[in-house]
Short mmCIF file of C-alpha atoms and ligand atoms in Angstrom, two decimals:
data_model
loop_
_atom_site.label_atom_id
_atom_site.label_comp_id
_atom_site.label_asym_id
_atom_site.label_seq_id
_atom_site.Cartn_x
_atom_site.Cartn_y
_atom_site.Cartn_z
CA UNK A 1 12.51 -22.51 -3.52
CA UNK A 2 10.09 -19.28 -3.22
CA UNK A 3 13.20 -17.06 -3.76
CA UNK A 4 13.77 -18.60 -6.70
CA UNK A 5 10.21 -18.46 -8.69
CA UNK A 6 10.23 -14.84 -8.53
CA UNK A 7 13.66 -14.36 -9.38
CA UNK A 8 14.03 -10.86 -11.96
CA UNK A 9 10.75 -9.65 -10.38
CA UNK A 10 11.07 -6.12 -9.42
CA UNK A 11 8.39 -4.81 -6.75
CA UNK A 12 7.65 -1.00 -5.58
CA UNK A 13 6.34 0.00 -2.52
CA UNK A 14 5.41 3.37 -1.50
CA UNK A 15 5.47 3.99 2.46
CA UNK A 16 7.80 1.06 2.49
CA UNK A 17 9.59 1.88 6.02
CA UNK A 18 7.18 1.10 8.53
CA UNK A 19 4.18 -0.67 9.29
CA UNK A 20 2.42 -2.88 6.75
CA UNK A 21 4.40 -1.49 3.92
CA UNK A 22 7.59 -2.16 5.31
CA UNK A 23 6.59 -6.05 6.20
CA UNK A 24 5.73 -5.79 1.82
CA UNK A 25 8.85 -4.92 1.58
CA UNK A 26 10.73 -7.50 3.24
CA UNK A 27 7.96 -10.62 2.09
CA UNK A 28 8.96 -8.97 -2.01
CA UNK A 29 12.65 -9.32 -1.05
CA UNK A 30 12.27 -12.54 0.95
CA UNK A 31 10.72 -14.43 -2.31
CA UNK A 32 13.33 -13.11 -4.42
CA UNK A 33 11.99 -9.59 -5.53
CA UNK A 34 14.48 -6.62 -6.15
CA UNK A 35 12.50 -3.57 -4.07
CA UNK A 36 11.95 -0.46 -4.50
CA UNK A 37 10.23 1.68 -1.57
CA UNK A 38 9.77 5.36 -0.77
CA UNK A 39 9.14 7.26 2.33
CA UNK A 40 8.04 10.59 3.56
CA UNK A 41 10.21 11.29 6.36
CA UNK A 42 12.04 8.18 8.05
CA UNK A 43 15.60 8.56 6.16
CA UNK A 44 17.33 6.38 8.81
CA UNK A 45 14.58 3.38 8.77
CA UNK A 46 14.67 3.83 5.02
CA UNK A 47 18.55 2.82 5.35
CA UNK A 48 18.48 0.11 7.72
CA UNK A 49 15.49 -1.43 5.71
CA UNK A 50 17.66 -0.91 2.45
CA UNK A 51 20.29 -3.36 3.84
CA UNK A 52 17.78 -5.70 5.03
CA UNK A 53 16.57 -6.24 1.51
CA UNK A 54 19.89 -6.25 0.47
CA UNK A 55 21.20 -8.79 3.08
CA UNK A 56 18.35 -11.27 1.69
CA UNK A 57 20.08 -11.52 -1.70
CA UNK A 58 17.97 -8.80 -3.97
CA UNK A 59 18.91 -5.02 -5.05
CA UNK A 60 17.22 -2.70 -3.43
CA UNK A 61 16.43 1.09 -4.47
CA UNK A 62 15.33 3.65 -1.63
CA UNK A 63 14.72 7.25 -1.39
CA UNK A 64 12.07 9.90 0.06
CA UNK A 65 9.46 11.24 -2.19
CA UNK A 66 6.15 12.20 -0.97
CA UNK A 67 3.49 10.62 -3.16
CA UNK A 68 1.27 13.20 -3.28
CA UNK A 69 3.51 15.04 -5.86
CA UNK A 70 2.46 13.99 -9.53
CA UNK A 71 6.33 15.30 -10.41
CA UNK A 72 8.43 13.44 -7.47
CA UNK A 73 6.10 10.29 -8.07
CA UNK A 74 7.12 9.91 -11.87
CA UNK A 75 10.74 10.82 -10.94
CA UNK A 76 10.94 8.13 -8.03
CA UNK A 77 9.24 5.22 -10.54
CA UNK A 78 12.09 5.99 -13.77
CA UNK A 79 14.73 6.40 -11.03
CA UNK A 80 13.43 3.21 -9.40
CA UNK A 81 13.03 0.94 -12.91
CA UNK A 82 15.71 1.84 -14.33
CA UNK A 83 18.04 1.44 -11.21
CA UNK A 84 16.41 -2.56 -10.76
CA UNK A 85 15.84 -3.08 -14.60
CA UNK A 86 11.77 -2.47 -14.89
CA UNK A 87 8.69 -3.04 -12.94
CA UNK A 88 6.33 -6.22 -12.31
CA UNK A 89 4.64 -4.51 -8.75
CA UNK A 90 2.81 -2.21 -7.28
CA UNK A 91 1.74 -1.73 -4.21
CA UNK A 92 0.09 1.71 -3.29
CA UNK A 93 0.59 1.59 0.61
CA UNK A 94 1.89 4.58 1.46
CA UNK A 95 -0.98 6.46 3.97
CA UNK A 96 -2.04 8.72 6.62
CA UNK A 97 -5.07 9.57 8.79
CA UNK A 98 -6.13 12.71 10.34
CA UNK A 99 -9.35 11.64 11.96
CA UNK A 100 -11.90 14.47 13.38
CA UNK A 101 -15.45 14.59 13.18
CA UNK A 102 -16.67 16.43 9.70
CA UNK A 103 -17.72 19.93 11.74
CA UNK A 104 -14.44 20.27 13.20
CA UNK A 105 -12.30 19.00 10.54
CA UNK A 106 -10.19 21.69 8.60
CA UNK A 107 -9.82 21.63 5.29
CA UNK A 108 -6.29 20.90 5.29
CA UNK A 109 -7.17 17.84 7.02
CA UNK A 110 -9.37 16.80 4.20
CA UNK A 111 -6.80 17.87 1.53
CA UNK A 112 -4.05 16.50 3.19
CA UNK A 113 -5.50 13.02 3.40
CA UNK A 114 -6.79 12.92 -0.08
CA UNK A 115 -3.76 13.97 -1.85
CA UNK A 116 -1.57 11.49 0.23
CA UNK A 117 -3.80 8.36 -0.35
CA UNK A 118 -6.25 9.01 -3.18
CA UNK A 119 -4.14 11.02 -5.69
CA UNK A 120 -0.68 9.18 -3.90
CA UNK A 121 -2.57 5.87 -5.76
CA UNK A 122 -2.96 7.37 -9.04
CA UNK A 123 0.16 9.15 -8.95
CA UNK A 124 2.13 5.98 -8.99
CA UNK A 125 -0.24 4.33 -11.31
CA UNK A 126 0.06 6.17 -13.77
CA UNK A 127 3.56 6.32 -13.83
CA UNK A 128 4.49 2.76 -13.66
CA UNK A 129 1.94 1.74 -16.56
CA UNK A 130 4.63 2.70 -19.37
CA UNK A 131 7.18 0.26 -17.97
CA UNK A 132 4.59 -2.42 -16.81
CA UNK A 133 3.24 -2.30 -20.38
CA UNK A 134 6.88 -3.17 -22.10
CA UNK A 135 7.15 -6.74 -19.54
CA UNK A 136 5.95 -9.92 -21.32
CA UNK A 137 4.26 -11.10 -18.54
CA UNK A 138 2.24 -7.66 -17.81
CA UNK A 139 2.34 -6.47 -14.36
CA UNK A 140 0.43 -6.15 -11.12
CA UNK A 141 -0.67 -2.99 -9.31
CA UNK A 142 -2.09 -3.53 -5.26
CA UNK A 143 -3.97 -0.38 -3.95
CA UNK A 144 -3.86 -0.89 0.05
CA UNK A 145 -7.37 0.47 0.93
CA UNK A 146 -9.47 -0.23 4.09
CA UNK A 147 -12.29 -1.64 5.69
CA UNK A 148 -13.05 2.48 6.46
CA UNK A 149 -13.37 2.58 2.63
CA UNK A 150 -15.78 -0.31 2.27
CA UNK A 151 -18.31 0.46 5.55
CA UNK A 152 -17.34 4.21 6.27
CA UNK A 153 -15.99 4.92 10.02
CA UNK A 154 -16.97 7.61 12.40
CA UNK A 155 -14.63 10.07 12.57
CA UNK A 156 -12.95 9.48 9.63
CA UNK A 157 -14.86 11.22 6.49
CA UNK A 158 -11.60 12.12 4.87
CA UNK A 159 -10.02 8.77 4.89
CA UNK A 160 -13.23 6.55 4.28
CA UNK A 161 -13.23 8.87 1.01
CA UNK A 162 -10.16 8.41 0.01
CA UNK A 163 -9.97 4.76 0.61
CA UNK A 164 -13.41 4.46 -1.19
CA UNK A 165 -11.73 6.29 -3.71
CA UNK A 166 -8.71 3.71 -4.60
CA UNK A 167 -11.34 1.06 -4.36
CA UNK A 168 -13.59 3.24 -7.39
CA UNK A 169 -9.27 3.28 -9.05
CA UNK A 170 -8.75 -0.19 -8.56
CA UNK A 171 -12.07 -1.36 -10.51
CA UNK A 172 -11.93 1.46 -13.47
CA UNK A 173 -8.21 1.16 -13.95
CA UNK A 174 -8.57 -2.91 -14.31
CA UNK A 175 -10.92 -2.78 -16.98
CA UNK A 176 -8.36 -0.51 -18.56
CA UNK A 177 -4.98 -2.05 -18.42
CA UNK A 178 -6.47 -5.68 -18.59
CA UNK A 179 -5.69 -6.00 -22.61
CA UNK A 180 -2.18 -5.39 -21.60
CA UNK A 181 -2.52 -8.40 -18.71
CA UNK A 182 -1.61 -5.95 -16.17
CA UNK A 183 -3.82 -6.58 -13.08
CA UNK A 184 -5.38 -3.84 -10.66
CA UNK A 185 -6.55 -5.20 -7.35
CA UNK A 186 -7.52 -3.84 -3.28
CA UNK A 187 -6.87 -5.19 -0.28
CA UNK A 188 -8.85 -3.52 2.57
CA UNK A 189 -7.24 -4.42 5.64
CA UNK A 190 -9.46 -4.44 8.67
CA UNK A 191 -7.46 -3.27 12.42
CA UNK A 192 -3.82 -4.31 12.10
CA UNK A 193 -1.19 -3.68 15.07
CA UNK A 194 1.14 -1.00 13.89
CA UNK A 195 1.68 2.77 14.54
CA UNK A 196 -1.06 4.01 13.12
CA UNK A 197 -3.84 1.91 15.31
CA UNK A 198 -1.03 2.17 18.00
CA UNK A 199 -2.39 5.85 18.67
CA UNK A 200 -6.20 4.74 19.57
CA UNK A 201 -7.85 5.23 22.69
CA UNK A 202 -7.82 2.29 25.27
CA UNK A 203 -11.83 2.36 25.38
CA UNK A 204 -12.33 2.65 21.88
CA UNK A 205 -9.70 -0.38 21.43
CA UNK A 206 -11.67 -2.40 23.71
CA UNK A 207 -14.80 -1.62 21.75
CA UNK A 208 -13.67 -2.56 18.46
CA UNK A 209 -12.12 -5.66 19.68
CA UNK A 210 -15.22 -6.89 20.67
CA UNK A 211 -16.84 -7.08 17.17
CA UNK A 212 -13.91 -8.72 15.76
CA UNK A 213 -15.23 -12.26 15.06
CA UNK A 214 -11.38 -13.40 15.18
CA UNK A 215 -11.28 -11.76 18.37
CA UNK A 216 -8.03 -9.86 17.65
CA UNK A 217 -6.00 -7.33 15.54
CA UNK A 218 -3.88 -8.57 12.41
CA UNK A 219 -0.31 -8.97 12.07
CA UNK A 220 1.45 -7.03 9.19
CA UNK A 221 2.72 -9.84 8.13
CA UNK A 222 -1.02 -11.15 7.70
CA UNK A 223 -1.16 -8.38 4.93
CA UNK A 224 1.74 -8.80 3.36
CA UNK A 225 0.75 -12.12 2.73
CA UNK A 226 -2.55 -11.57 1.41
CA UNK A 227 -0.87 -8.53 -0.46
CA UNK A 228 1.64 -11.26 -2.12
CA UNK A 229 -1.13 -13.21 -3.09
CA UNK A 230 -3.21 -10.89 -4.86
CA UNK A 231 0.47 -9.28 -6.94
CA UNK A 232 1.06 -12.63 -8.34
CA UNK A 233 -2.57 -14.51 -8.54
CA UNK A 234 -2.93 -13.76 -12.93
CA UNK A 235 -6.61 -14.72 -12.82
CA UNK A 236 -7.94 -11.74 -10.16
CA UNK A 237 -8.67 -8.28 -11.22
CA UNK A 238 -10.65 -5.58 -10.18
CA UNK A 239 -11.39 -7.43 -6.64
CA UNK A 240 -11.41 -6.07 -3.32
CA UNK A 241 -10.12 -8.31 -0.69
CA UNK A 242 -11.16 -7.71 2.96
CA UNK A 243 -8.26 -9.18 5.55
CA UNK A 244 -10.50 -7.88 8.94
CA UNK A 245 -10.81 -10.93 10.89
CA UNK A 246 -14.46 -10.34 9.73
CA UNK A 247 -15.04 -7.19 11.65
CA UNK A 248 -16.66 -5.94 8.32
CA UNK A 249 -19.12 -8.83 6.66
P1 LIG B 301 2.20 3.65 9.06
O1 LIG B 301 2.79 2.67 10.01
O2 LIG B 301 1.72 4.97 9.56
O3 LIG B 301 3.26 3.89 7.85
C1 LIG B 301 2.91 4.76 6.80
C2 LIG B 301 3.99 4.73 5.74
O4 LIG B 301 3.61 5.64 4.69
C3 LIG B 301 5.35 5.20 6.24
O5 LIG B 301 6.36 4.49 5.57
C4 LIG B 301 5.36 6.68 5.84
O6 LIG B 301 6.66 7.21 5.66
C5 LIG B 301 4.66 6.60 4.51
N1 LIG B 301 4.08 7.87 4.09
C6 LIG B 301 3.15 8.63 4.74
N2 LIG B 301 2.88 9.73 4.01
C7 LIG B 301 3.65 9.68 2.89
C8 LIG B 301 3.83 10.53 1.77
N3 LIG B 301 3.15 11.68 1.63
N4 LIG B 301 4.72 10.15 0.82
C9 LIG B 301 5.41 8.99 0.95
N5 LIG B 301 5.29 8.15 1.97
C10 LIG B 301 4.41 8.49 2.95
O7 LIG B 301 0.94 3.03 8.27
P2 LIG B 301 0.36 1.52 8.28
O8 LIG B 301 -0.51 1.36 9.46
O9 LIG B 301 1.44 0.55 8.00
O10 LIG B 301 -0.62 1.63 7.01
C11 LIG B 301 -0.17 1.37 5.70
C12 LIG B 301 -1.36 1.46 4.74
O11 LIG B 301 -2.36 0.52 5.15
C13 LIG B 301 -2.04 2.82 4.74
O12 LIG B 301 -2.49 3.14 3.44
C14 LIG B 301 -3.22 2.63 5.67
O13 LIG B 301 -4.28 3.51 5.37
C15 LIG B 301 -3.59 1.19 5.35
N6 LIG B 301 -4.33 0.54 6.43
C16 LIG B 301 -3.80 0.38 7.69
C17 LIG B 301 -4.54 -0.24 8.67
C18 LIG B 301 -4.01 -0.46 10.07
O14 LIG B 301 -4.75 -0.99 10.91
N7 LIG B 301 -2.78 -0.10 10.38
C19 LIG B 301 -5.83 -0.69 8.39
C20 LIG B 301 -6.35 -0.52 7.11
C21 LIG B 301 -5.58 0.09 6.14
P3 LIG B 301 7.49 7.84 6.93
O15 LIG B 301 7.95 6.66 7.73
O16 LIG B 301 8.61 8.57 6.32
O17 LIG B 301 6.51 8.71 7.67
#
């Protein structure tokens, strides 16, 4: 039944093969979504994840491109729309962190995260308005934030700014692209189990846990259904949604 109300719909994730992105992946193809995903450096996950999508029934377009690049990005989304005949979604996942307190930080640090999240985001926005723009039904673009972005965490100056950053995207570019009933919304997830909280210390872990209200860490595929719901809800724009287990209220 899902798989069919979707049908046609073509979805793009960047950072689709692992993690949170990769669970968007499989929840686009599972309700009937064609999907296409990049990656930065997993070639072989990118393959077996291909066929996954494929196995469900839906085409499926992969290949590495690091978001970052305002050239690549606007390569990967024609090569990607006109592979799976246009583009309904966007979801601007792909992310990294490279946490250090501010006086030992390097700048590469900083510039590294920025460009991959911040300038990843409006890479791909930009270049999947032209196509969004020519569907009947307009189009949806997700920018996967963070609770950093929202409260600011220790440690993590770089990547609170850039997540605060696709937050201050998601708001100005829905007030722009709303005439052409293309929506713009965040989802700030709060401490989900994948590789990138994988790498925390056991104490700090511990900590954290403890002022999680819901008393534990999300599932990806808690995201990728909140993530669903904001791509294809027509009447919310310019919202930030905060899946935490109300570690940040
Ligand atoms: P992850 O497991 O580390 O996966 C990151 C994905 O992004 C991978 O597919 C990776 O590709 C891709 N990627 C990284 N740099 C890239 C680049 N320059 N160009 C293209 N692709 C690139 O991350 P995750 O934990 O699923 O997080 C996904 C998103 O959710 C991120 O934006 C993150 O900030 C956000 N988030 C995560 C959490 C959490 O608790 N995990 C909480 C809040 C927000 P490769 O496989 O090739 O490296």
């Amino acid at each position: 039944m899902e798989n069919q109300q979707f049908s046609g719909r073509v979805g793009l994730v960047t950072g689709g093969t692992r993690g949170i992105g990769r669970a968007v992946v499989l929840e686009l193809a599972r309700r009937g979504c064609s999907v296409a995903f990049n990656y930065s450096k997993s070639a072989d996950e990118a393959e077996k994840l291909k066929a996954e999508v494929e196995a469900l029934g839906v085409k499926a377009f992969a290949a590495q491109c690091d978001v970052a690049s305002t050239e690549a990005s606007a390569e990967f989304v024609k090569a990607a729309a006109s592979e799976l005949g246009g583009l309904d979604y966007l979801v601007n996942n792909a992310g990294i962190t490279r946490d250090q307190l501010i006086l030992r930080m390097k700048e590469e640090d900083w510039d590294a995260v920025i460009d991959t999240n911040l300038k990843g985001a409006w890479n791909f926005s930009k270049a999947v308005l032209r196509p969004m723009m020519k569907n009947e039904n307009g189009g949806s673009i997700l920018n996967m934030a963070s609770i950093s972005g929202v409260v600011g965490m220790l440690g993590q100056s770089n990547y609170s700014a850039s997540k605060a950053g696709m937050i201050g995207l998601t708001k100005s570019l829905a007030k722009e692209v709303a005439s052409r009933n293309i929506t713009v919304n965040a989802l700030a997830p709060g401490m989900i189990e994948t590789e990138m909280t994988a790498e925390m210390n056991a104490d700090f872990r511990e900590k954290i846990l403890a002022s999680i209200p819901l008393a534990r860490f999300g599932s990806v595929q808690e995201i990728a259904d909140a993530a669903f719901f904001l791509l294809t809800a027509r009447y919310i724009t310019g919202q930030v949604l905060q899946a935490d287990g109300g570690l940040a209220m």
